[in-house]
Amino acid sequence: MALSWSYDDMPGQTGRTVVITGAGSGLGLVLADRLARRGASVIMAVRDVAKGERARSGLTGDLEVRQVDLADLDSVRRFADGMRADRRRIDVLVNNAGIGGQTRELTPQGHESVFATNHLGAFALTGLLLDLFRPDHDPRVVAVGSNLYRRVKVATDFEDLRADRHFSPGAAYVKSKLANILFGAELDRRLRRAGSPVRSFLSHPGMASTPMHDSARTFAQRAMVTIGGALFSRPVEQAALPLAFAATDPAARTGVFLGFAARKKDIRVHFDALVPPADDLALAARLWRISEEATGVRYLGEPLPLQDRRERL
C-alpha cells in the first residue's frame, strides 16, 4: 500500500504540542517548521541551544528551544523534569535525533555513543514523558528508523552496550536504527495491552541529504555518500514527509514502516511490512529489558507471553 501525500495534506495542528528531538537541523528542523506553520506548538529538543535558537529565528510560529543531550541520561531526565515542572502537556513525541560515529566513544554512563544517542536516549525520554501525553488529542510517538536494516545484516548483541567486542561505524548506526524499529513496534504493542490511547508509529525518510552525511571521513565512505546521494538521496524537505505523515495524518497505521521506496521518483508514502529481524517479538522484548536496565527507566510492565502476543497481532 502507498499513498500520495504532501505537506498541503497535513491536518491542522492548532492546539497540539509536539516535541521533536534533533530539531536544530536536517529532518527535525523541517518537521518543526512544517508543524508550526500548521498551528502546532513545537518544542525543539536540541543538544546545542545556541544552534537551536539560530535555527528557530528563521522560522515562524510557536516554537520553543529546550536543551537535551540524548547521549547523557542525566540530561534526558533534566529535560523531562523541566517539562513536568513547567506543567507542559504534549500530544506528539518525534524521536528523530540521531548520530553516526567514526570512532568508538562512550557516554557519561559508559555506553557506546551511537547506540546510546539513537536508541537508549529515545527509550528513556519516551518513558519519562509518557504521563504528560494528553489522552484526547490523538497522542502519538514517532520512531525514525532506517530501511538499511533490510539490506545490511548486523549483530543483535544489544547486551554489548560498550561495543567492547567489536565496533564498526556503519554497523553501529544500522544496529541503532534496527533498535529504533524494534522499540517503536514493541512500544505500540505494550501501549495497546495497557489500554493507552497513545500510539507508536514507525517512519523513515529513505536516503536523505542531511548534515549526518558530513561525518563521512574515509574515501570509501565519501564515495558511497556521493554515489548513493546521486542515485537515491532526496532533498531534506521531501525526506521529512513520511515523518510528518506519521505524526499527523489519520490514515497513518502502526505496525508498518511508513516511508519512501528506493526509487527517487516515487514520492508516495509506503506502508511496508516489517521483515526479519525487525519483526522478531522475542528480540524486541529482549531489547526492552536491556534498555530498562541500561537507563533505569521502566514502564509499561512485562510483555504478553510470546504465543499470546502472536495471536493478538
PDB file of C-alpha atoms in Angstrom:
ATOM      1  CA  MET A   1       0.000   0.000   0.000  1.00  0.00           C
ATOM      2  CA  ALA A   2       1.209   3.521  -0.803  1.00  0.00           C
ATOM      3  CA  LEU A   3      -0.369   6.973  -0.606  1.00  0.00           C
ATOM      4  CA  SER A   4       0.392  10.217  -2.386  1.00  0.00           C
ATOM      5  CA  TRP A   5       0.775  12.807   0.352  1.00  0.00           C
ATOM      6  CA  SER A   6       2.189  16.316   0.660  1.00  0.00           C
ATOM      7  CA  TYR A   7       2.512  18.946   3.361  1.00  0.00           C
ATOM      8  CA  ASP A   8      -0.646  20.544   1.954  1.00  0.00           C
ATOM      9  CA  ASP A   9      -2.486  17.405   3.094  1.00  0.00           C
ATOM     10  CA  MET A  10      -1.362  17.790   6.709  1.00  0.00           C
ATOM     11  CA  PRO A  11      -4.341  18.285   9.047  1.00  0.00           C
ATOM     12  CA  GLY A  12      -4.464  21.486  11.058  1.00  0.00           C
ATOM     13  CA  GLN A  13      -2.346  21.236  14.224  1.00  0.00           C
ATOM     14  CA  THR A  14      -3.710  24.142  16.242  1.00  0.00           C
ATOM     15  CA  GLY A  15      -3.934  23.209  19.926  1.00  0.00           C
ATOM     16  CA  ARG A  16      -1.388  20.379  19.632  1.00  0.00           C
ATOM     17  CA  THR A  17       2.046  20.347  21.272  1.00  0.00           C
ATOM     18  CA  VAL A  18       4.840  18.418  19.581  1.00  0.00           C
ATOM     19  CA  VAL A  19       8.290  17.569  20.950  1.00  0.00           C
ATOM     20  CA  ILE A  20      10.884  16.923  18.241  1.00  0.00           C
ATOM     21  CA  THR A  21      14.372  15.752  19.164  1.00  0.00           C
ATOM     22  CA  GLY A  22      17.228  16.797  16.908  1.00  0.00           C
ATOM     23  CA  ALA A  23      15.181  19.757  15.670  1.00  0.00           C
ATOM     24  CA  GLY A  24      18.144  22.099  15.202  1.00  0.00           C
ATOM     25  CA  SER A  25      18.905  20.894  11.681  1.00  0.00           C
ATOM     26  CA  GLY A  26      18.016  18.389   8.988  1.00  0.00           C
ATOM     27  CA  LEU A  27      14.805  16.409   9.158  1.00  0.00           C
ATOM     28  CA  GLY A  28      13.893  17.678  12.620  1.00  0.00           C
ATOM     29  CA  LEU A  29      14.144  21.314  11.589  1.00  0.00           C
ATOM     30  CA  VAL A  30      11.986  20.784   8.504  1.00  0.00           C
ATOM     31  CA  LEU A  31       9.405  18.945  10.599  1.00  0.00           C
ATOM     32  CA  ALA A  32       9.402  21.692  13.258  1.00  0.00           C
ATOM     33  CA  ASP A  33       8.857  24.314  10.568  1.00  0.00           C
ATOM     34  CA  ARG A  34       6.034  22.462   8.843  1.00  0.00           C
ATOM     35  CA  LEU A  35       4.187  21.615  12.049  1.00  0.00           C
ATOM     36  CA  ALA A  36       4.483  25.176  13.356  1.00  0.00           C
ATOM     37  CA  ARG A  37       3.127  26.509  10.067  1.00  0.00           C
ATOM     38  CA  ARG A  38       0.041  24.318  10.568  1.00  0.00           C
ATOM     39  CA  GLY A  39      -0.528  25.747  14.047  1.00  0.00           C
ATOM     40  CA  ALA A  40       1.290  23.333  16.376  1.00  0.00           C
ATOM     41  CA  SER A  41       3.239  24.459  19.415  1.00  0.00           C
ATOM     42  CA  VAL A  42       6.645  22.901  18.775  1.00  0.00           C
ATOM     43  CA  ILE A  43       9.293  22.164  21.378  1.00  0.00           C
ATOM     44  CA  MET A  44      12.636  21.874  19.638  1.00  0.00           C
ATOM     45  CA  ALA A  45      14.647  19.484  21.820  1.00  0.00           C
ATOM     46  CA  VAL A  46      18.280  20.080  20.865  1.00  0.00           C
ATOM     47  CA  ARG A  47      21.752  19.385  22.191  1.00  0.00           C
ATOM     48  CA  ASP A  48      23.149  22.818  21.266  1.00  0.00           C
ATOM     49  CA  VAL A  49      20.774  25.558  22.443  1.00  0.00           C
ATOM     50  CA  ALA A  50      22.594  28.387  20.648  1.00  0.00           C
ATOM     51  CA  LYS A  51      22.378  26.489  17.360  1.00  0.00           C
ATOM     52  CA  GLY A  52      18.746  25.689  18.067  1.00  0.00           C
ATOM     53  CA  GLU A  53      17.919  29.334  18.722  1.00  0.00           C
ATOM     54  CA  ARG A  54      19.585  30.363  15.459  1.00  0.00           C
ATOM     55  CA  ALA A  55      17.502  27.782  13.630  1.00  0.00           C
ATOM     56  CA  ARG A  56      14.325  28.881  15.403  1.00  0.00           C
ATOM     57  CA  SER A  57      14.914  32.528  14.499  1.00  0.00           C
ATOM     58  CA  GLY A  58      14.440  31.672  10.832  1.00  0.00           C
ATOM     59  CA  LEU A  59      11.031  30.095  11.423  1.00  0.00           C
ATOM     60  CA  THR A  60       7.582  31.461  12.154  1.00  0.00           C
ATOM     61  CA  GLY A  61       5.049  30.156  14.597  1.00  0.00           C
ATOM     62  CA  ASP A  62       5.023  28.915  18.183  1.00  0.00           C
ATOM     63  CA  LEU A  63       8.432  27.290  18.651  1.00  0.00           C
ATOM     64  CA  GLU A  64      10.445  26.846  21.829  1.00  0.00           C
ATOM     65  CA  VAL A  65      14.010  25.570  22.186  1.00  0.00           C
ATOM     66  CA  ARG A  66      14.900  23.271  25.078  1.00  0.00           C
ATOM     67  CA  GLN A  67      18.194  21.530  25.775  1.00  0.00           C
ATOM     68  CA  VAL A  68      18.643  17.765  25.867  1.00  0.00           C
ATOM     69  CA  ASP A  69      21.647  15.593  25.115  1.00  0.00           C
ATOM     70  CA  LEU A  70      20.267  12.141  24.381  1.00  0.00           C
ATOM     71  CA  ALA A  71      23.703  10.595  24.892  1.00  0.00           C
ATOM     72  CA  ASP A  72      23.564  11.630  28.554  1.00  0.00           C
ATOM     73  CA  LEU A  73      20.757  10.045  30.575  1.00  0.00           C
ATOM     74  CA  ASP A  74      21.096  12.721  33.249  1.00  0.00           C
ATOM     75  CA  SER A  75      20.330  15.337  30.587  1.00  0.00           C
ATOM     76  CA  VAL A  76      17.302  13.324  29.436  1.00  0.00           C
ATOM     77  CA  ARG A  77      15.975  13.283  33.000  1.00  0.00           C
ATOM     78  CA  ARG A  78      16.550  17.028  33.380  1.00  0.00           C
ATOM     79  CA  PHE A  79      14.577  17.671  30.192  1.00  0.00           C
ATOM     80  CA  ALA A  80      11.658  15.545  31.416  1.00  0.00           C
ATOM     81  CA  ASP A  81      11.800  17.114  34.883  1.00  0.00           C
ATOM     82  CA  GLY A  82      11.727  20.581  33.301  1.00  0.00           C
ATOM     83  CA  MET A  83       8.682  19.721  31.231  1.00  0.00           C
ATOM     84  CA  ARG A  84       6.917  18.410  34.303  1.00  0.00           C
ATOM     85  CA  ALA A  85       7.909  21.406  36.462  1.00  0.00           C
ATOM     86  CA  ASP A  86       6.517  23.739  33.800  1.00  0.00           C
ATOM     87  CA  ARG A  87       3.290  21.709  33.677  1.00  0.00           C
ATOM     88  CA  ARG A  88       3.699  21.062  29.968  1.00  0.00           C
ATOM     89  CA  ARG A  89       1.416  18.546  28.302  1.00  0.00           C
ATOM     90  CA  ILE A  90       2.256  17.024  24.934  1.00  0.00           C
ATOM     91  CA  ASP A  91       0.469  15.311  22.074  1.00  0.00           C
ATOM     92  CA  VAL A  92       3.286  14.051  19.866  1.00  0.00           C
ATOM     93  CA  LEU A  93       6.873  12.990  20.505  1.00  0.00           C
ATOM     94  CA  VAL A  94       9.068  12.523  17.440  1.00  0.00           C
ATOM     95  CA  ASN A  95      12.228  10.606  18.327  1.00  0.00           C
ATOM     96  CA  ASN A  96      14.183  11.993  15.398  1.00  0.00           C
ATOM     97  CA  ALA A  97      17.640  12.792  16.798  1.00  0.00           C
ATOM     98  CA  GLY A  98      20.392  10.541  15.540  1.00  0.00           C
ATOM     99  CA  ILE A  99      24.137  10.486  15.075  1.00  0.00           C
ATOM    100  CA  GLY A 100      26.772   8.450  13.283  1.00  0.00           C
ATOM    101  CA  GLY A 101      30.238   7.954  14.703  1.00  0.00           C
ATOM    102  CA  GLN A 102      33.607   7.288  13.122  1.00  0.00           C
ATOM    103  CA  THR A 103      35.263   6.146  16.325  1.00  0.00           C
ATOM    104  CA  ARG A 104      34.050   4.289  19.376  1.00  0.00           C
ATOM    105  CA  GLU A 105      33.176   6.781  22.098  1.00  0.00           C
ATOM    106  CA  LEU A 106      31.486   6.265  25.444  1.00  0.00           C
ATOM    107  CA  THR A 107      28.776   8.352  27.066  1.00  0.00           C
ATOM    108  CA  PRO A 108      28.890   9.621  30.671  1.00  0.00           C
ATOM    109  CA  GLN A 109      27.058   6.408  31.632  1.00  0.00           C
ATOM    110  CA  GLY A 110      29.628   4.248  29.816  1.00  0.00           C
ATOM    111  CA  HIS A 111      27.543   3.245  26.784  1.00  0.00           C
ATOM    112  CA  GLU A 112      28.690   3.342  23.157  1.00  0.00           C
ATOM    113  CA  SER A 113      27.585   6.764  21.962  1.00  0.00           C
ATOM    114  CA  VAL A 114      25.793   5.953  18.685  1.00  0.00           C
ATOM    115  CA  PHE A 115      23.542   3.322  20.263  1.00  0.00           C
ATOM    116  CA  ALA A 116      23.096   5.456  23.376  1.00  0.00           C
ATOM    117  CA  THR A 117      22.050   8.553  21.432  1.00  0.00           C
ATOM    118  CA  ASN A 118      19.929   6.897  18.781  1.00  0.00           C
ATOM    119  CA  HIS A 119      18.168   4.327  20.953  1.00  0.00           C
ATOM    120  CA  LEU A 120      18.764   4.462  24.713  1.00  0.00           C
ATOM    121  CA  GLY A 121      18.111   8.203  24.926  1.00  0.00           C
ATOM    122  CA  ALA A 122      14.885   7.853  22.934  1.00  0.00           C
ATOM    123  CA  PHE A 123      13.765   4.899  25.061  1.00  0.00           C
ATOM    124  CA  ALA A 124      14.351   6.825  28.285  1.00  0.00           C
ATOM    125  CA  LEU A 125      12.804  10.056  27.029  1.00  0.00           C
ATOM    126  CA  THR A 126       9.656   8.288  25.861  1.00  0.00           C
ATOM    127  CA  GLY A 127       9.167   6.585  29.212  1.00  0.00           C
ATOM    128  CA  LEU A 128       9.811   9.752  31.190  1.00  0.00           C
ATOM    129  CA  LEU A 129       7.343  11.800  29.127  1.00  0.00           C
ATOM    130  CA  LEU A 130       4.614   9.187  28.748  1.00  0.00           C
ATOM    131  CA  ASP A 131       2.444  10.513  31.569  1.00  0.00           C
ATOM    132  CA  LEU A 132       2.497  14.005  30.003  1.00  0.00           C
ATOM    133  CA  PHE A 133       0.556  12.941  26.897  1.00  0.00           C
ATOM    134  CA  ARG A 134      -2.986  14.263  26.660  1.00  0.00           C
ATOM    135  CA  PRO A 135      -5.316  11.306  26.101  1.00  0.00           C
ATOM    136  CA  ASP A 136      -7.868  13.187  23.978  1.00  0.00           C
ATOM    137  CA  HIS A 137      -5.551  14.822  21.393  1.00  0.00           C
ATOM    138  CA  ASP A 138      -4.643  11.791  19.232  1.00  0.00           C
ATOM    139  CA  PRO A 139      -1.390  11.199  21.175  1.00  0.00           C
ATOM    140  CA  ARG A 140       1.466   9.728  19.141  1.00  0.00           C
ATOM    141  CA  VAL A 141       5.086   8.674  19.410  1.00  0.00           C
ATOM    142  CA  VAL A 142       7.043   8.525  16.161  1.00  0.00           C
ATOM    143  CA  ALA A 143      10.210   6.459  15.822  1.00  0.00           C
ATOM    144  CA  VAL A 144      12.560   7.371  12.979  1.00  0.00           C
ATOM    145  CA  GLY A 145      14.350   4.298  11.700  1.00  0.00           C
ATOM    146  CA  SER A 146      16.164   3.362   8.517  1.00  0.00           C
ATOM    147  CA  ASN A 147      15.383   0.897   5.742  1.00  0.00           C
ATOM    148  CA  LEU A 148      19.048  -0.092   5.790  1.00  0.00           C
ATOM    149  CA  TYR A 149      18.104  -2.839   8.233  1.00  0.00           C
ATOM    150  CA  ARG A 150      16.662  -4.740   5.236  1.00  0.00           C
ATOM    151  CA  ARG A 151      19.933  -4.572   3.324  1.00  0.00           C
ATOM    152  CA  VAL A 152      22.676  -4.606   5.947  1.00  0.00           C
ATOM    153  CA  LYS A 153      22.706  -7.509   8.374  1.00  0.00           C
ATOM    154  CA  VAL A 154      24.108  -6.585  11.782  1.00  0.00           C
ATOM    155  CA  ALA A 155      24.632  -8.409  15.044  1.00  0.00           C
ATOM    156  CA  THR A 156      21.812  -8.160  17.559  1.00  0.00           C
ATOM    157  CA  ASP A 157      24.083  -8.435  20.584  1.00  0.00           C
ATOM    158  CA  PHE A 158      22.376  -5.489  22.244  1.00  0.00           C
ATOM    159  CA  GLU A 159      23.858  -6.574  25.579  1.00  0.00           C
ATOM    160  CA  ASP A 160      27.272  -5.299  24.423  1.00  0.00           C
ATOM    161  CA  LEU A 161      26.396  -1.714  25.350  1.00  0.00           C
ATOM    162  CA  ARG A 162      30.023  -0.573  25.366  1.00  0.00           C
ATOM    163  CA  ALA A 163      30.819  -2.203  21.993  1.00  0.00           C
ATOM    164  CA  ASP A 164      33.769  -3.888  23.668  1.00  0.00           C
ATOM    165  CA  ARG A 165      33.707  -6.875  21.328  1.00  0.00           C
ATOM    166  CA  HIS A 166      33.576  -5.005  18.043  1.00  0.00           C
ATOM    167  CA  PHE A 167      32.895  -1.527  16.671  1.00  0.00           C
ATOM    168  CA  SER A 168      32.244  -0.578  13.068  1.00  0.00           C
ATOM    169  CA  PRO A 169      30.800   2.882  12.298  1.00  0.00           C
ATOM    170  CA  GLY A 170      28.353   1.647   9.671  1.00  0.00           C
ATOM    171  CA  ALA A 171      27.249  -1.397  11.643  1.00  0.00           C
ATOM    172  CA  ALA A 172      26.808   0.653  14.815  1.00  0.00           C
ATOM    173  CA  TYR A 173      24.483   3.045  13.006  1.00  0.00           C
ATOM    174  CA  VAL A 174      22.361   0.317  11.378  1.00  0.00           C
ATOM    175  CA  LYS A 175      22.182  -1.568  14.674  1.00  0.00           C
ATOM    176  CA  SER A 176      20.866   1.542  16.420  1.00  0.00           C
ATOM    177  CA  LYS A 177      18.293   2.104  13.666  1.00  0.00           C
ATOM    178  CA  LEU A 178      17.136  -1.509  13.934  1.00  0.00           C
ATOM    179  CA  ALA A 179      16.740  -0.901  17.663  1.00  0.00           C
ATOM    180  CA  ASN A 180      14.549   2.137  16.887  1.00  0.00           C
ATOM    181  CA  ILE A 181      12.202  -0.060  14.862  1.00  0.00           C
ATOM    182  CA  LEU A 182      12.104  -2.894  17.386  1.00  0.00           C
ATOM    183  CA  PHE A 183      11.442  -0.395  20.183  1.00  0.00           C
ATOM    184  CA  GLY A 184       8.755   1.531  18.291  1.00  0.00           C
ATOM    185  CA  ALA A 185       6.860  -1.642  17.402  1.00  0.00           C
ATOM    186  CA  GLU A 186       7.173  -3.093  20.909  1.00  0.00           C
ATOM    187  CA  LEU A 187       6.072   0.234  22.399  1.00  0.00           C
ATOM    188  CA  ASP A 188       2.841   0.116  20.397  1.00  0.00           C
ATOM    189  CA  ARG A 189       2.145  -3.464  21.478  1.00  0.00           C
ATOM    190  CA  ARG A 190       2.636  -2.572  25.140  1.00  0.00           C
ATOM    191  CA  LEU A 191       0.554   0.591  24.847  1.00  0.00           C
ATOM    192  CA  ARG A 192      -2.316  -1.409  23.381  1.00  0.00           C
ATOM    193  CA  ARG A 193      -2.011  -4.001  26.116  1.00  0.00           C
ATOM    194  CA  ALA A 194      -2.167  -1.233  28.742  1.00  0.00           C
ATOM    195  CA  GLY A 195      -5.261   0.288  27.110  1.00  0.00           C
ATOM    196  CA  SER A 196      -3.396   3.543  26.444  1.00  0.00           C
ATOM    197  CA  PRO A 197      -4.673   5.993  23.821  1.00  0.00           C
ATOM    198  CA  VAL A 198      -1.056   6.730  22.799  1.00  0.00           C
ATOM    199  CA  ARG A 199       0.001   5.076  19.541  1.00  0.00           C
ATOM    200  CA  SER A 200       3.532   4.393  18.342  1.00  0.00           C
ATOM    201  CA  PHE A 201       4.354   4.838  14.649  1.00  0.00           C
ATOM    202  CA  LEU A 202       7.424   3.776  12.664  1.00  0.00           C
ATOM    203  CA  SER A 203       8.788   6.022   9.919  1.00  0.00           C
ATOM    204  CA  HIS A 204      11.851   6.501   7.761  1.00  0.00           C
ATOM    205  CA  PRO A 205      12.978   9.180   5.287  1.00  0.00           C
ATOM    206  CA  GLY A 206      14.729   6.928   2.791  1.00  0.00           C
ATOM    207  CA  MET A 207      18.151   8.311   1.958  1.00  0.00           C
ATOM    208  CA  ALA A 208      18.107  11.991   2.838  1.00  0.00           C
ATOM    209  CA  SER A 209      20.595  14.796   2.283  1.00  0.00           C
ATOM    210  CA  THR A 210      21.175  15.701   5.932  1.00  0.00           C
ATOM    211  CA  PRO A 211      24.134  17.019   7.961  1.00  0.00           C
ATOM    212  CA  MET A 212      24.817  13.442   9.115  1.00  0.00           C
ATOM    213  CA  HIS A 213      26.439  12.804   5.739  1.00  0.00           C
ATOM    214  CA  ASP A 214      29.135  15.295   6.713  1.00  0.00           C
ATOM    215  CA  SER A 215      30.540  12.723   9.155  1.00  0.00           C
ATOM    216  CA  ALA A 216      31.843  10.548   6.287  1.00  0.00           C
ATOM    217  CA  ARG A 217      35.630  10.662   6.503  1.00  0.00           C
ATOM    218  CA  THR A 218      37.245   7.799   4.636  1.00  0.00           C
ATOM    219  CA  PHE A 219      37.449   7.733   0.853  1.00  0.00           C
ATOM    220  CA  ALA A 220      35.110   4.727   0.705  1.00  0.00           C
ATOM    221  CA  GLN A 221      32.521   6.422   2.919  1.00  0.00           C
ATOM    222  CA  ARG A 222      32.652   9.664   0.936  1.00  0.00           C
ATOM    223  CA  ALA A 223      32.351   7.730  -2.316  1.00  0.00           C
ATOM    224  CA  MET A 224      29.341   5.798  -1.003  1.00  0.00           C
ATOM    225  CA  VAL A 225      27.627   9.012   0.121  1.00  0.00           C
ATOM    226  CA  THR A 226      28.353  10.712  -3.207  1.00  0.00           C
ATOM    227  CA  ILE A 227      27.205   7.818  -5.384  1.00  0.00           C
ATOM    228  CA  GLY A 228      24.300   6.879  -3.146  1.00  0.00           C
ATOM    229  CA  GLY A 229      23.244  10.504  -2.976  1.00  0.00           C
ATOM    230  CA  ALA A 230      23.174  10.833  -6.745  1.00  0.00           C
ATOM    231  CA  LEU A 231      21.124   7.654  -7.140  1.00  0.00           C
ATOM    232  CA  PHE A 232      18.807   7.616  -4.137  1.00  0.00           C
ATOM    233  CA  SER A 233      19.064  10.711  -1.927  1.00  0.00           C
ATOM    234  CA  ARG A 234      16.158  13.127  -1.599  1.00  0.00           C
ATOM    235  CA  PRO A 235      16.215  16.769  -0.501  1.00  0.00           C
ATOM    236  CA  VAL A 236      15.636  17.000   3.228  1.00  0.00           C
ATOM    237  CA  GLU A 237      12.365  18.910   2.737  1.00  0.00           C
ATOM    238  CA  GLN A 238      10.963  15.963   0.809  1.00  0.00           C
ATOM    239  CA  ALA A 239      12.590  13.312   3.004  1.00  0.00           C
ATOM    240  CA  ALA A 240      10.739  14.581   6.089  1.00  0.00           C
ATOM    241  CA  LEU A 241       7.335  13.879   4.511  1.00  0.00           C
ATOM    242  CA  PRO A 242       6.887  10.364   5.982  1.00  0.00           C
ATOM    243  CA  LEU A 243       7.746  11.694   9.445  1.00  0.00           C
ATOM    244  CA  ALA A 244       5.118  14.424   9.116  1.00  0.00           C
ATOM    245  CA  PHE A 245       2.596  11.868   7.855  1.00  0.00           C
ATOM    246  CA  ALA A 246       3.261   9.565  10.812  1.00  0.00           C
ATOM    247  CA  ALA A 247       2.970  12.461  13.263  1.00  0.00           C
ATOM    248  CA  THR A 248      -0.274  13.919  11.973  1.00  0.00           C
ATOM    249  CA  ASP A 249      -2.363  12.002   9.459  1.00  0.00           C
ATOM    250  CA  PRO A 250      -5.419   9.916  10.445  1.00  0.00           C
ATOM    251  CA  ALA A 251      -4.543   7.408   7.685  1.00  0.00           C
ATOM    252  CA  ALA A 252      -1.212   6.507   9.288  1.00  0.00           C
ATOM    253  CA  ARG A 253      -1.044   2.971  10.661  1.00  0.00           C
ATOM    254  CA  THR A 254       1.002   1.384  13.406  1.00  0.00           C
ATOM    255  CA  GLY A 255       2.894  -1.868  12.949  1.00  0.00           C
ATOM    256  CA  VAL A 256       4.170  -0.930   9.475  1.00  0.00           C
ATOM    257  CA  PHE A 257       7.156   1.081   8.270  1.00  0.00           C
ATOM    258  CA  LEU A 258       6.000   4.410   6.819  1.00  0.00           C
ATOM    259  CA  GLY A 259       8.482   5.760   4.304  1.00  0.00           C
ATOM    260  CA  PHE A 260       9.718   6.031   0.763  1.00  0.00           C
ATOM    261  CA  ALA A 261      10.640   3.338  -1.716  1.00  0.00           C
ATOM    262  CA  ALA A 262      14.217   3.306  -3.027  1.00  0.00           C
ATOM    263  CA  ARG A 263      13.363   4.982  -6.338  1.00  0.00           C
ATOM    264  CA  LYS A 264      13.754   8.758  -6.062  1.00  0.00           C
ATOM    265  CA  LYS A 265      10.856   9.433  -8.406  1.00  0.00           C
ATOM    266  CA  ASP A 266       8.420   7.564  -6.179  1.00  0.00           C
ATOM    267  CA  ILE A 267       7.424  10.116  -3.542  1.00  0.00           C
ATOM    268  CA  ARG A 268       4.437   8.211  -2.181  1.00  0.00           C
ATOM    269  CA  VAL A 269       4.414   7.154   1.477  1.00  0.00           C
ATOM    270  CA  HIS A 270       4.629   3.365   1.532  1.00  0.00           C
ATOM    271  CA  PHE A 271       3.156   1.141   4.256  1.00  0.00           C
ATOM    272  CA  ASP A 272       5.811  -1.595   4.346  1.00  0.00           C
ATOM    273  CA  ALA A 273       5.556  -4.721   6.456  1.00  0.00           C
ATOM    274  CA  LEU A 274       8.424  -5.322   8.848  1.00  0.00           C
ATOM    275  CA  VAL A 275      10.817  -8.075   7.834  1.00  0.00           C
ATOM    276  CA  PRO A 276      13.333 -10.037   9.937  1.00  0.00           C
ATOM    277  CA  PRO A 277      14.809  -9.214  12.324  1.00  0.00           C
ATOM    278  CA  ALA A 278      12.591  -6.155  12.890  1.00  0.00           C
ATOM    279  CA  ASP A 279       9.518  -8.370  13.294  1.00  0.00           C
ATOM    280  CA  ASP A 280      11.116 -10.616  15.941  1.00  0.00           C
ATOM    281  CA  LEU A 281       8.874 -10.368  19.033  1.00  0.00           C
ATOM    282  CA  ALA A 282      11.330 -12.144  21.322  1.00  0.00           C
ATOM    283  CA  LEU A 283      14.181  -9.884  20.193  1.00  0.00           C
ATOM    284  CA  ALA A 284      12.043  -6.795  20.781  1.00  0.00           C
ATOM    285  CA  ALA A 285      11.180  -7.954  24.320  1.00  0.00           C
ATOM    286  CA  ARG A 286      14.863  -8.674  24.999  1.00  0.00           C
ATOM    287  CA  LEU A 287      15.882  -5.231  23.773  1.00  0.00           C
ATOM    288  CA  TRP A 288      13.238  -3.665  26.031  1.00  0.00           C
ATOM    289  CA  ARG A 289      14.657  -5.436  29.091  1.00  0.00           C
ATOM    290  CA  ILE A 290      18.218  -4.411  28.183  1.00  0.00           C
ATOM    291  CA  SER A 291      17.093  -0.810  27.674  1.00  0.00           C
ATOM    292  CA  GLU A 292      15.325  -0.682  31.030  1.00  0.00           C
ATOM    293  CA  GLU A 293      18.412  -1.988  32.799  1.00  0.00           C
ATOM    294  CA  ALA A 294      20.740   0.391  30.963  1.00  0.00           C
ATOM    295  CA  THR A 295      18.642   3.527  31.500  1.00  0.00           C
ATOM    296  CA  GLY A 296      16.914   2.806  34.817  1.00  0.00           C
ATOM    297  CA  VAL A 297      13.641   3.878  33.176  1.00  0.00           C
ATOM    298  CA  ARG A 298      10.968   1.188  33.493  1.00  0.00           C
ATOM    299  CA  TYR A 299       7.472   1.480  32.083  1.00  0.00           C
ATOM    300  CA  LEU A 300       4.531  -0.420  30.594  1.00  0.00           C
ATOM    301  CA  GLY A 301       5.212  -3.606  32.521  1.00  0.00           C
ATOM    302  CA  GLU A 302       6.020  -7.033  31.188  1.00  0.00           C
ATOM    303  CA  PRO A 303       5.134  -8.181  27.654  1.00  0.00           C
ATOM    304  CA  LEU A 304       2.471 -10.768  26.972  1.00  0.00           C
ATOM    305  CA  PRO A 305       3.655 -14.370  26.652  1.00  0.00           C
ATOM    306  CA  LEU A 306       5.020 -14.880  23.160  1.00  0.00           C
ATOM    307  CA  GLN A 307       2.162 -17.084  21.930  1.00  0.00           C
ATOM    308  CA  ASP A 308      -0.479 -14.651  23.191  1.00  0.00           C
ATOM    309  CA  ARG A 309       1.314 -11.771  21.509  1.00  0.00           C
ATOM    310  CA  ARG A 310       1.367 -13.562  18.162  1.00  0.00           C
ATOM    311  CA  GLU A 311      -2.343 -14.288  18.429  1.00  0.00           C
ATOM    312  CA  ARG A 312      -3.134 -10.622  19.014  1.00  0.00           C
ATOM    313  CA  LEU A 313      -1.137  -9.376  16.028  1.00  0.00           C
TER     314      LEU A 313
END
